[in-house]
Structure formats: structure tokens, C-alpha cells
mmCIF file of C-alpha atoms in Angstrom:
data_model
loop_
_atom_site.group_PDB
_atom_site.id
_atom_site.type_symbol
_atom_site.label_atom_id
_atom_site.label_comp_id
_atom_site.label_asym_id
_atom_site.label_seq_id
_atom_site.Cartn_x
_atom_site.Cartn_y
_atom_site.Cartn_z
ATOM 1 C CA MET A 3 -74.803 -10.872 -32.588
ATOM 2 C CA ASP A 4 -72.382 -12.865 -34.852
ATOM 3 C CA ARG A 5 -69.838 -10.157 -34.707
ATOM 4 C CA PHE A 6 -69.585 -10.511 -30.680
ATOM 5 C CA VAL A 7 -69.501 -14.171 -30.973
ATOM 6 C CA ARG A 8 -66.729 -14.163 -33.553
ATOM 7 C CA ALA A 9 -64.890 -11.605 -31.240
ATOM 8 C CA ALA A 10 -65.351 -13.828 -28.319
ATOM 9 C CA GLU A 11 -63.861 -16.762 -30.264
ATOM 10 C CA ARG A 12 -60.912 -14.808 -31.278
ATOM 11 C CA PRO A 13 -57.770 -15.936 -29.360
ATOM 12 C CA PRO A 14 -56.458 -13.090 -27.218
ATOM 13 C CA ALA A 15 -53.302 -11.032 -28.714
ATOM 14 C CA PHE A 16 -49.926 -12.470 -27.840
ATOM 15 C CA ARG A 17 -47.809 -10.531 -25.224
ATOM 16 C CA PRO A 18 -44.776 -12.008 -24.520
ATOM 17 C CA ASP A 19 -43.321 -11.898 -21.123
ATOM 18 C CA ARG A 20 -39.579 -11.970 -20.442
ATOM 19 C CA ARG A 21 -39.002 -15.493 -20.690
ATOM 20 C CA ASP A 22 -40.514 -15.511 -24.220
ATOM 21 C CA LEU A 23 -38.306 -12.410 -25.145
ATOM 22 C CA PHE A 24 -35.307 -14.373 -23.757
ATOM 23 C CA LEU A 25 -36.055 -17.485 -25.824
ATOM 24 C CA ARG A 26 -36.700 -15.580 -28.866
ATOM 25 C CA ASP A 27 -33.265 -13.741 -28.483
ATOM 26 C CA VAL A 28 -31.551 -17.212 -28.011
ATOM 27 C CA MET A 29 -33.102 -18.641 -30.993
ATOM 28 C CA ALA A 30 -32.300 -15.626 -33.082
ATOM 29 C CA SER A 31 -28.758 -16.060 -32.219
ATOM 30 C CA PHE A 32 -28.474 -19.318 -34.162
ATOM 31 C CA LEU A 33 -30.201 -17.919 -37.211
ATOM 32 C CA PRO A 34 -28.001 -16.858 -40.419
ATOM 33 C CA ARG A 35 -27.418 -13.255 -40.832
ATOM 34 C CA SER A 36 -29.306 -11.230 -43.237
ATOM 35 C CA PRO A 37 -27.175 -10.442 -46.317
ATOM 36 C CA VAL A 38 -28.645 -6.904 -46.643
ATOM 37 C CA ALA A 39 -28.596 -6.184 -43.061
ATOM 38 C CA PRO A 40 -25.736 -3.597 -42.136
ATOM 39 C CA THR A 41 -23.122 -4.913 -39.953
ATOM 40 C CA VAL A 42 -21.328 -3.467 -36.849
ATOM 41 C CA PRO A 43 -17.602 -3.972 -36.938
ATOM 42 C CA GLU A 44 -16.106 -6.604 -34.309
ATOM 43 C CA THR A 45 -13.673 -4.860 -32.112
ATOM 44 C CA PRO A 46 -11.618 -6.129 -29.219
ATOM 45 C CA GLY A 47 -14.007 -6.378 -26.154
ATOM 46 C CA HIS A 48 -16.987 -5.645 -28.144
ATOM 47 C CA PRO A 49 -18.109 -8.672 -30.214
ATOM 48 C CA ARG A 50 -20.580 -8.555 -33.062
ATOM 49 C CA ASN A 51 -24.162 -8.812 -31.571
ATOM 50 C CA THR A 52 -26.992 -8.547 -34.221
ATOM 51 C CA PRO A 53 -30.393 -7.803 -32.473
ATOM 52 C CA TRP A 54 -33.115 -10.367 -33.043
ATOM 53 C CA ASN A 55 -35.324 -8.035 -34.911
ATOM 54 C CA ALA A 56 -32.737 -7.577 -37.704
ATOM 55 C CA HIS A 57 -33.453 -11.161 -38.845
ATOM 56 C CA PHE A 58 -37.111 -10.748 -39.131
ATOM 57 C CA VAL A 59 -37.721 -7.217 -40.392
ATOM 58 C CA GLY A 60 -35.704 -5.114 -42.801
ATOM 59 C CA LEU A 61 -35.025 -2.124 -40.583
ATOM 60 C CA PRO A 62 -31.573 -0.566 -39.852
ATOM 61 C CA LEU A 63 -29.708 -1.910 -37.172
ATOM 62 C CA PRO A 64 -29.748 0.013 -33.800
ATOM 63 C CA PRO A 65 -26.377 0.759 -32.171
ATOM 64 C CA ALA A 66 -24.869 -2.714 -31.078
ATOM 65 C CA THR A 67 -24.360 -3.497 -27.540
ATOM 66 C CA GLY A 68 -21.560 -5.610 -26.352
ATOM 67 C CA GLN A 69 -21.048 -7.154 -22.895
ATOM 68 C CA CYS A 70 -22.595 -5.228 -19.824
ATOM 69 C CA GLY A 71 -24.771 -3.348 -22.326
ATOM 70 C CA ARG A 72 -22.143 -0.859 -23.401
ATOM 71 C CA THR A 73 -22.598 0.539 -26.932
ATOM 72 C CA VAL A 74 -20.194 -0.454 -29.421
ATOM 73 C CA ARG A 75 -18.464 2.360 -31.355
ATOM 74 C CA ASP A 76 -17.772 2.069 -35.118
ATOM 75 C CA ARG A 77 -14.088 2.316 -35.146
ATOM 76 C CA ARG A 78 -13.613 2.202 -38.850
ATOM 77 C CA PRO A 79 -11.180 4.889 -39.900
ATOM 78 C CA GLY A 80 -12.847 8.393 -40.188
ATOM 79 C CA ARG A 81 -15.944 7.347 -38.168
ATOM 80 C CA GLU A 82 -14.944 8.489 -34.656
ATOM 81 C CA LYS A 83 -16.186 11.695 -33.341
ATOM 82 C CA MET A 84 -13.643 14.312 -32.258
ATOM 83 C CA GLY A 85 -13.669 14.657 -28.572
ATOM 84 C CA SER A 86 -14.540 11.122 -27.901
ATOM 85 C CA SER A 87 -12.080 8.845 -25.984
ATOM 86 C CA ASP A 88 -11.356 6.982 -29.055
ATOM 87 C CA ALA A 89 -9.863 9.937 -30.858
ATOM 88 C CA ARG A 90 -7.894 11.027 -27.977
ATOM 89 C CA PRO A 91 -4.479 9.950 -26.865
ATOM 90 C CA PRO A 92 -4.070 8.325 -23.307
ATOM 91 C CA ARG A 93 -4.025 10.823 -20.474
ATOM 92 C CA ALA A 94 -0.390 10.346 -19.818
ATOM 93 C CA ALA A 95 0.542 11.413 -23.354
ATOM 94 C CA ARG A 96 -1.604 14.370 -23.257
ATOM 95 C CA ARG A 97 0.212 15.700 -19.998
ATOM 96 C CA ALA A 98 3.586 15.112 -21.303
ATOM 97 C CA GLY A 99 5.707 17.960 -21.411
ATOM 98 C CA GLY A 100 7.903 18.892 -24.334
ATOM 99 C CA PRO A 101 9.198 21.859 -26.383
ATOM 100 C CA GLY A 102 6.768 24.906 -27.462
ATOM 101 C CA PRO A 103 6.499 26.763 -30.379
ATOM 102 C CA ASP A 104 9.252 29.297 -29.086
ATOM 103 C CA ASP A 105 11.747 26.434 -29.197
ATOM 104 C CA VAL A 106 11.402 26.233 -33.316
ATOM 105 C CA ARG A 107 13.537 28.805 -34.795
ATOM 106 C CA HIS A 108 13.655 27.218 -38.339
ATOM 107 C CA PRO A 109 11.000 25.088 -39.886
ATOM 108 C CA LEU A 110 11.982 21.353 -39.595
ATOM 109 C CA ALA A 111 10.756 20.685 -43.129
ATOM 110 C CA ASP A 112 12.784 23.397 -44.928
ATOM 111 C CA ASP A 113 16.145 22.482 -42.982
ATOM 112 C CA LEU A 114 15.521 18.698 -43.772
ATOM 113 C CA PHE A 115 15.071 19.889 -47.435
ATOM 114 C CA ARG A 116 18.437 21.660 -47.332
ATOM 115 C CA LEU A 117 19.958 18.701 -45.783
ATOM 116 C CA ALA A 118 18.662 16.171 -48.218
ATOM 117 C CA HIS A 119 19.979 18.329 -51.359
ATOM 118 C CA HIS A 120 23.388 19.352 -52.431
ATOM 119 C CA HIS A 121 24.090 22.929 -51.074
ATOM 120 C CA LEU A 122 25.453 24.307 -54.191
ATOM 121 C CA ILE A 123 23.664 22.555 -57.264
ATOM 122 C CA GLY A 124 20.559 21.029 -55.395
ATOM 123 C CA ARG A 125 21.150 17.282 -56.432
ATOM 124 C CA PRO A 126 19.180 15.121 -54.232
ATOM 125 C CA LEU A 127 21.342 13.074 -51.894
ATOM 126 C CA LEU A 128 18.598 10.230 -50.870
ATOM 127 C CA HIS A 129 16.460 7.971 -52.684
ATOM 128 C CA PRO A 130 13.286 9.621 -53.649
ATOM 129 C CA ARG A 131 10.957 7.859 -51.380
ATOM 130 C CA ALA A 132 13.480 8.322 -48.449
ATOM 131 C CA THR A 133 13.370 12.020 -49.142
ATOM 132 C CA ALA A 134 9.584 12.168 -49.343
ATOM 133 C CA TYR A 135 9.013 10.229 -46.293
ATOM 134 C CA GLY A 136 11.505 12.441 -44.274
ATOM 135 C CA LEU A 137 9.628 15.526 -45.465
ATOM 136 C CA ALA A 138 6.559 14.206 -44.577
ATOM 137 C CA SER A 139 7.666 13.344 -41.195
ATOM 138 C CA ALA A 140 9.333 16.763 -40.781
ATOM 139 C CA LEU A 141 5.760 18.453 -41.272
ATOM 140 C CA LEU A 142 4.406 16.070 -38.777
ATOM 141 C CA ALA A 143 7.151 17.167 -36.431
ATOM 142 C CA GLU A 144 6.306 21.088 -36.992
ATOM 143 C CA LEU A 145 2.873 20.343 -35.729
ATOM 144 C CA LEU A 146 4.239 18.242 -32.918
ATOM 145 C CA TYR A 147 6.327 20.985 -31.629
ATOM 146 C CA THR A 148 3.433 23.579 -31.861
ATOM 147 C CA GLY A 149 1.213 21.371 -29.887
ATOM 148 C CA ARG A 150 -1.339 20.695 -32.483
ATOM 149 C CA ILE A 151 -0.771 16.860 -32.672
ATOM 150 C CA THR A 152 1.082 14.363 -30.628
ATOM 151 C CA VAL A 153 2.506 10.789 -31.459
ATOM 152 C CA HIS A 154 1.613 7.905 -29.140
ATOM 153 C CA HIS A 155 1.934 4.270 -29.606
ATOM 154 C CA GLY A 156 2.321 4.435 -33.186
ATOM 155 C CA ASP A 157 -0.745 6.704 -33.953
ATOM 156 C CA VAL A 158 -1.130 10.348 -34.535
ATOM 157 C CA TYR A 159 -3.648 12.324 -32.496
ATOM 158 C CA VAL A 160 -4.975 15.751 -33.140
ATOM 159 C CA LEU A 161 -4.720 17.858 -29.883
ATOM 160 C CA SER A 162 -5.691 21.364 -31.339
ATOM 161 C CA THR A 163 -7.353 22.536 -34.370
ATOM 162 C CA GLU A 164 -6.094 26.082 -33.806
ATOM 163 C CA PRO A 165 -4.831 26.891 -37.418
ATOM 164 C CA PRO A 166 -0.886 27.438 -37.578
ATOM 165 C CA ALA A 167 0.291 30.817 -39.285
ATOM 166 C CA ASP A 168 2.169 28.797 -42.013
ATOM 167 C CA GLY A 169 0.020 28.098 -44.941
ATOM 168 C CA LEU A 170 1.449 24.425 -45.330
ATOM 169 C CA THR A 171 1.295 23.212 -42.022
ATOM 170 C CA HIS A 172 -2.338 24.661 -41.660
ATOM 171 C CA THR A 173 -3.214 22.370 -44.599
ATOM 172 C CA VAL A 174 -1.627 19.317 -43.256
ATOM 173 C CA LEU A 175 -3.331 20.107 -40.090
ATOM 174 C CA ASP A 176 -6.834 20.286 -41.851
ATOM 175 C CA GLN A 177 -6.144 16.959 -43.521
ATOM 176 C CA LEU A 178 -5.301 15.403 -40.117
ATOM 177 C CA THR A 179 -8.608 16.869 -38.673
ATOM 178 C CA ALA A 180 -10.662 15.809 -41.588
ATOM 179 C CA GLU A 181 -9.797 12.001 -41.079
ATOM 180 C CA ARG A 182 -11.253 12.018 -37.477
ATOM 181 C CA GLY A 183 -9.755 9.820 -35.188
ATOM 182 C CA ALA A 184 -6.133 8.327 -34.671
ATOM 183 C CA HIS A 185 -4.465 6.635 -37.717
ATOM 184 C CA PRO A 186 -0.889 5.202 -37.939
ATOM 185 C CA VAL A 187 1.966 7.458 -38.375
ATOM 186 C CA GLY A 188 2.904 5.030 -41.333
ATOM 187 C CA THR A 189 -0.316 5.760 -43.085
ATOM 188 C CA TRP A 190 0.070 9.369 -43.043
ATOM 189 C CA LEU A 191 3.704 9.260 -43.898
ATOM 190 C CA ALA A 192 2.480 7.403 -47.115
ATOM 191 C CA TYR A 193 -0.218 9.826 -47.788
ATOM 192 C CA LEU A 194 1.593 13.045 -47.440
ATOM 193 C CA ALA A 195 4.868 11.542 -49.241
ATOM 194 C CA GLY A 196 2.936 11.869 -52.653
ATOM 195 C CA SER A 197 3.392 15.719 -52.903
ATOM 196 C CA VAL A 198 5.403 16.825 -50.005
ATOM 197 C CA VAL A 199 8.608 17.430 -51.976
ATOM 198 C CA GLU A 200 6.945 19.836 -54.331
ATOM 199 C CA ARG A 201 4.967 21.684 -51.427
ATOM 200 C CA VAL A 202 8.123 22.132 -49.355
ATOM 201 C CA ALA A 203 10.120 23.367 -52.350
ATOM 202 C CA GLY A 204 7.223 25.605 -52.998
ATOM 203 C CA ARG A 205 7.470 27.029 -49.676
ATOM 204 C CA LEU A 206 11.003 27.700 -50.027
ATOM 205 C CA HIS A 207 10.729 29.233 -53.257
ATOM 206 C CA GLN A 208 8.128 31.521 -52.083
ATOM 207 C CA ALA A 209 10.409 32.629 -49.498
ATOM 208 C CA GLY A 210 13.229 33.135 -51.916
ATOM 209 C CA HIS A 211 15.673 30.394 -50.866
ATOM 210 C CA VAL A 212 15.560 28.219 -53.920
ATOM 211 C CA ARG A 213 14.893 28.666 -57.762
ATOM 212 C CA ARG A 214 13.419 26.201 -59.861
ATOM 213 C CA GLU A 215 15.405 24.829 -62.937
ATOM 214 C CA THR A 216 14.155 22.200 -65.426
ATOM 215 C CA SER A 217 16.449 19.909 -67.376
ATOM 216 C CA ARG A 218 15.727 19.907 -71.072
ATOM 217 C CA LEU A 219 18.184 17.042 -71.818
ATOM 218 C CA ARG A 220 16.317 14.329 -70.122
ATOM 219 C CA VAL A 221 13.198 12.596 -71.018
ATOM 220 C CA PRO A 222 11.161 13.012 -68.826
ATOM 221 C CA ARG A 223 12.319 16.472 -68.006
ATOM 222 C CA THR A 224 13.571 16.712 -64.284
ATOM 223 C CA VAL A 225 13.096 19.540 -61.859
ATOM 224 C CA THR A 226 15.851 20.748 -59.807
ATOM 225 C CA TRP A 227 15.620 23.238 -56.868
ATOM 226 C CA VAL A 228 18.826 25.112 -56.689
ATOM 227 C CA PRO A 229 19.609 27.247 -53.645
ATOM 228 C CA VAL A 230 19.801 30.629 -54.095
ATOM 229 C CA GLU A 231 22.507 31.366 -51.150
ATOM 230 C CA PRO A 232 24.887 28.316 -50.642
ATOM 231 C CA THR A 233 25.589 29.408 -47.185
ATOM 232 C CA THR A 234 22.156 29.279 -46.012
ATOM 233 C CA ALA A 235 21.595 26.042 -47.638
ATOM 234 C CA GLY A 236 24.772 24.293 -46.087
ATOM 235 C CA TRP A 237 24.300 25.795 -42.520
ATOM 236 C CA PRO A 238 21.921 23.084 -41.130
ATOM 237 C CA SER A 239 24.382 20.336 -42.175
ATOM 238 C CA ALA A 240 27.239 22.382 -40.463
ATOM 239 C CA ARG A 241 25.257 23.236 -37.574
ATOM 240 C CA LEU A 242 24.360 19.713 -36.771
ATOM 241 C CA ALA A 243 27.851 18.317 -37.569
ATOM 242 C CA MET A 244 29.539 20.761 -35.127
ATOM 243 C CA ALA A 245 27.116 20.015 -32.393
ATOM 244 C CA LEU A 246 27.499 16.201 -32.821
ATOM 245 C CA ARG A 247 31.219 16.255 -33.294
ATOM 246 C CA GLY A 248 32.017 18.415 -30.234
ATOM 247 C CA GLY A 249 29.127 16.715 -27.983
ATOM 248 C CA ARG A 250 27.477 20.047 -27.687
ATOM 249 C CA ARG A 251 23.855 20.202 -26.432
ATOM 250 C CA LEU A 252 21.202 20.804 -29.311
ATOM 251 C CA ASP A 253 18.133 22.864 -28.934
ATOM 252 C CA PRO A 254 14.793 20.992 -29.157
ATOM 253 C CA ALA A 255 14.200 21.719 -32.763
ATOM 254 C CA ASP A 256 17.559 20.554 -33.703
ATOM 255 C CA GLN A 257 17.426 17.465 -31.706
ATOM 256 C CA GLY A 258 14.239 16.677 -33.742
ATOM 257 C CA LEU A 259 16.102 17.547 -36.952
ATOM 258 C CA ALA A 260 19.014 15.359 -35.960
ATOM 259 C CA ALA A 261 16.669 12.492 -35.299
ATOM 260 C CA LEU A 262 15.293 12.773 -38.805
ATOM 261 C CA THR A 263 18.582 12.713 -40.335
ATOM 262 C CA TRP A 264 19.163 9.386 -38.622
ATOM 263 C CA ALA A 265 15.865 8.158 -39.825
ATOM 264 C CA THR A 266 16.257 9.176 -43.487
ATOM 265 C CA GLY A 267 19.938 8.005 -43.516
ATOM 266 C CA LEU A 268 21.288 11.593 -44.105
ATOM 267 C CA ASP A 269 23.672 10.975 -41.113
ATOM 268 C CA ARG A 270 26.087 9.378 -43.584
ATOM 269 C CA HIS A 271 26.421 12.837 -45.263
ATOM 270 C CA VAL A 272 26.153 14.966 -42.026
ATOM 271 C CA LEU A 273 28.723 12.899 -40.144
ATOM 272 C CA ASP A 274 31.054 11.806 -43.091
ATOM 273 C CA GLY A 275 34.463 11.242 -41.528
ATOM 274 C CA ALA A 276 33.289 12.213 -38.051
ATOM 275 C CA PRO A 277 34.582 9.950 -35.028
ATOM 276 C CA ALA A 278 32.406 7.225 -33.529
ATOM 277 C CA ARG A 279 31.546 9.289 -30.819
ATOM 278 C CA ALA A 280 29.337 11.737 -33.020
ATOM 279 C CA ARG A 281 27.334 8.770 -33.997
ATOM 280 C CA ASP A 282 27.039 7.807 -30.438
ATOM 281 C CA ASN A 283 25.720 11.174 -29.642
ATOM 282 C CA LEU A 284 23.342 10.980 -32.406
ATOM 283 C CA ARG A 285 21.895 7.619 -31.353
ATOM 284 C CA ALA A 286 21.424 8.791 -27.929
ATOM 285 C CA LEU A 287 19.416 11.712 -29.177
ATOM 286 C CA VAL A 288 17.035 9.057 -30.918
ATOM 287 C CA ASP A 289 16.901 6.785 -28.017
ATOM 288 C CA HIS A 290 16.630 9.389 -25.095
ATOM 289 C CA GLY A 291 14.942 12.448 -26.785
ATOM 290 C CA TRP A 292 11.722 13.763 -26.337
ATOM 291 C CA PRO A 293 9.484 10.716 -26.420
ATOM 292 C CA PRO A 294 6.999 11.885 -29.253
ATOM 293 C CA MET A 295 9.576 12.981 -31.422
ATOM 294 C CA ALA A 296 11.800 10.043 -30.835
ATOM 295 C CA GLU A 297 8.867 7.785 -31.589
ATOM 296 C CA LEU A 298 8.184 9.571 -34.748
ATOM 297 C CA ALA A 299 11.802 9.372 -35.789
ATOM 298 C CA ARG A 300 11.888 5.577 -35.313
ATOM 299 C CA LEU A 301 8.471 5.075 -37.092
ATOM 300 C CA THR A 302 9.771 7.285 -39.912
ATOM 301 C CA HIS A 303 12.916 4.980 -40.082
ATOM 302 C CA ALA A 304 10.864 1.865 -40.347
ATOM 303 C CA ALA A 305 8.373 3.236 -42.812
ATOM 304 C CA ILE A 306 11.281 4.108 -45.155
ATOM 305 C CA GLY A 307 12.679 0.804 -44.855
ATOM 306 C CA ARG A 308 9.502 -0.782 -45.831
ATOM 307 C CA SER A 309 8.862 1.618 -48.806
ATOM 308 C CA VAL A 310 12.555 1.366 -50.258
ATOM 309 C CA THR A 311 12.223 -2.568 -50.068
ATOM 310 C CA THR A 312 8.990 -2.553 -51.717
ATOM 311 C CA TYR A 313 10.026 -0.166 -54.390
ATOM 312 C CA ARG A 314 13.059 -2.301 -55.314
ATOM 313 C CA THR A 315 11.165 -5.589 -55.290
#
């Protein structure tokens, strides 16, 4: 009997209605954030919104919702899912036409390596960082021309994960794909620049175009990649110089190569002694060329300027 009396005197279980839940959420918004609770990054249009139960229980946060109940995606580098709208370029960039794989007869990085080194003795013609950033950009350009990536508004987007036939560009594409989502061109240039000179030189060495020579008189020892055939090594420079001096039309691959010579400062060597109209023709290629390649060249030029300035200071 006492058990029934105590049960009758027990207050009924509290069942909050909508008004109670609303007041609880409003009060929770003024409470301090728990220091151990995981946070959701703040992104434009999606402010931080911590659910009320994260302050009272030690459970992981569910996906945060922003305005109109939309789910806030974690946009930290490497967190976007492939195929999501965050990892794709705008539709206009995906539909933009351009040259195809058949338009590239010579690997851009190989030709830029030849341009950046003396065609007889292999001596570098540029600042080491300018050479590294230029070759990194040339590898991105090789993927750009084969339709694997695109460049839009300063970011690199992967369009296709189909592996290229070349082993070096295959490795670069794997690195781009592993870091899911779009990342700035400058970030990729700085990352690839660390080993790109040796990797491109290794590709040329494997093809029999250069040989490795190590200087024993300097400390530390320096490595020089000497061309095996000077005529082949000097052909990219001669090809661009003749076309730009004579106002001839360049094929799509050479247009990209010419844009990278401007970006790296190699135009001073290629157009040494050329009339002013040759430099005007080169600048026109950068200003009015294929938009993704022209943007890549301009971003490379800016990244080299920042890198060299930082190195000197």
C-alpha cells in the first residue's frame, strides 16, 4: 500500500513542449562553449552553431546546421569529399573548352627545364626558386592540357583521376587527388617545388637527354645536368624566339610554354636582343591565351615573386 501512495505522490515525468525546447536553446546560446567539445569551423554563410546538448552532455557534436537548417560542411583542407560541390569548379569552368592531349607534342616541364639551363653546359639560368616554381607549374600545366585538372579563381580542381601514361605526372595527380578538395595554386607550387627539379631531371635522364655530373671542387658538391644533344636542348628556345619575333601563331602547348617563360623571367634569355613587338606578342599570349593556362602563368609569376623576396629577406 505504501508503494502505491509513494507512486501517487511522485511528480509526473517532465515532458517539454516546443516552447520549453525553444527557451532551452535560447538559454544554451548564452552559455560558454565546452573546452572539450569538438568545434565546427566557421565558414561564410554558415556561422558556428553549437547544439544545446553539447553543453550538458559529453557527446560528440552532430553535424552543425546553419541558417535554414542547411548542414555545415567541414571545409578544412583535405576534408571535402570528392564529387561534392565544394570539390568541383564552377560549371562554367568545367565546360570551358581548350586544347586536348593531342595538342601537346613535348612535355612542358621537359622543355621548360631545357629553357632554364644552358644548352651546352647545363648551367642554371634562373634563381633556384624560380626554376623550381616554374617546373612545378609546368607539371600542373601538363595535367591541365590532358584534362585531369583545371585552374579557376586561383584554385586547382581535379577533373579526372584517370592515370596518365607518364609516371611523373601520374605521381603528381595522385598527390592532388589525395588532398581532396580545391587548394590554391601557390600552395601546390610551394609543395611540388621541393623536389621537382630532381624529378624532371630524372625523367630527362631516363629518356637519355641529359647526363648527371657532380662537381668535386665545391663544398657542398653541386649536381649539373648536362645535355647529351645540344641541338635538342636549344630547340625550345629557338622555336619560341622565331615565333615571337616573326609574329607567328604558336600551337597550344607552345603558348603555355611561352606563358611560363614570362612567368619565370626566362623571356629575358629567349628574347634577348629581340624587338619590342616580340615582347608585346608574348604579353598578348598571357593576357588573351587559354584562360586556365593564362591564370596559372599569372599565379606562378606572383608566387615566384613572393618566394624570391622571402628568400632574400
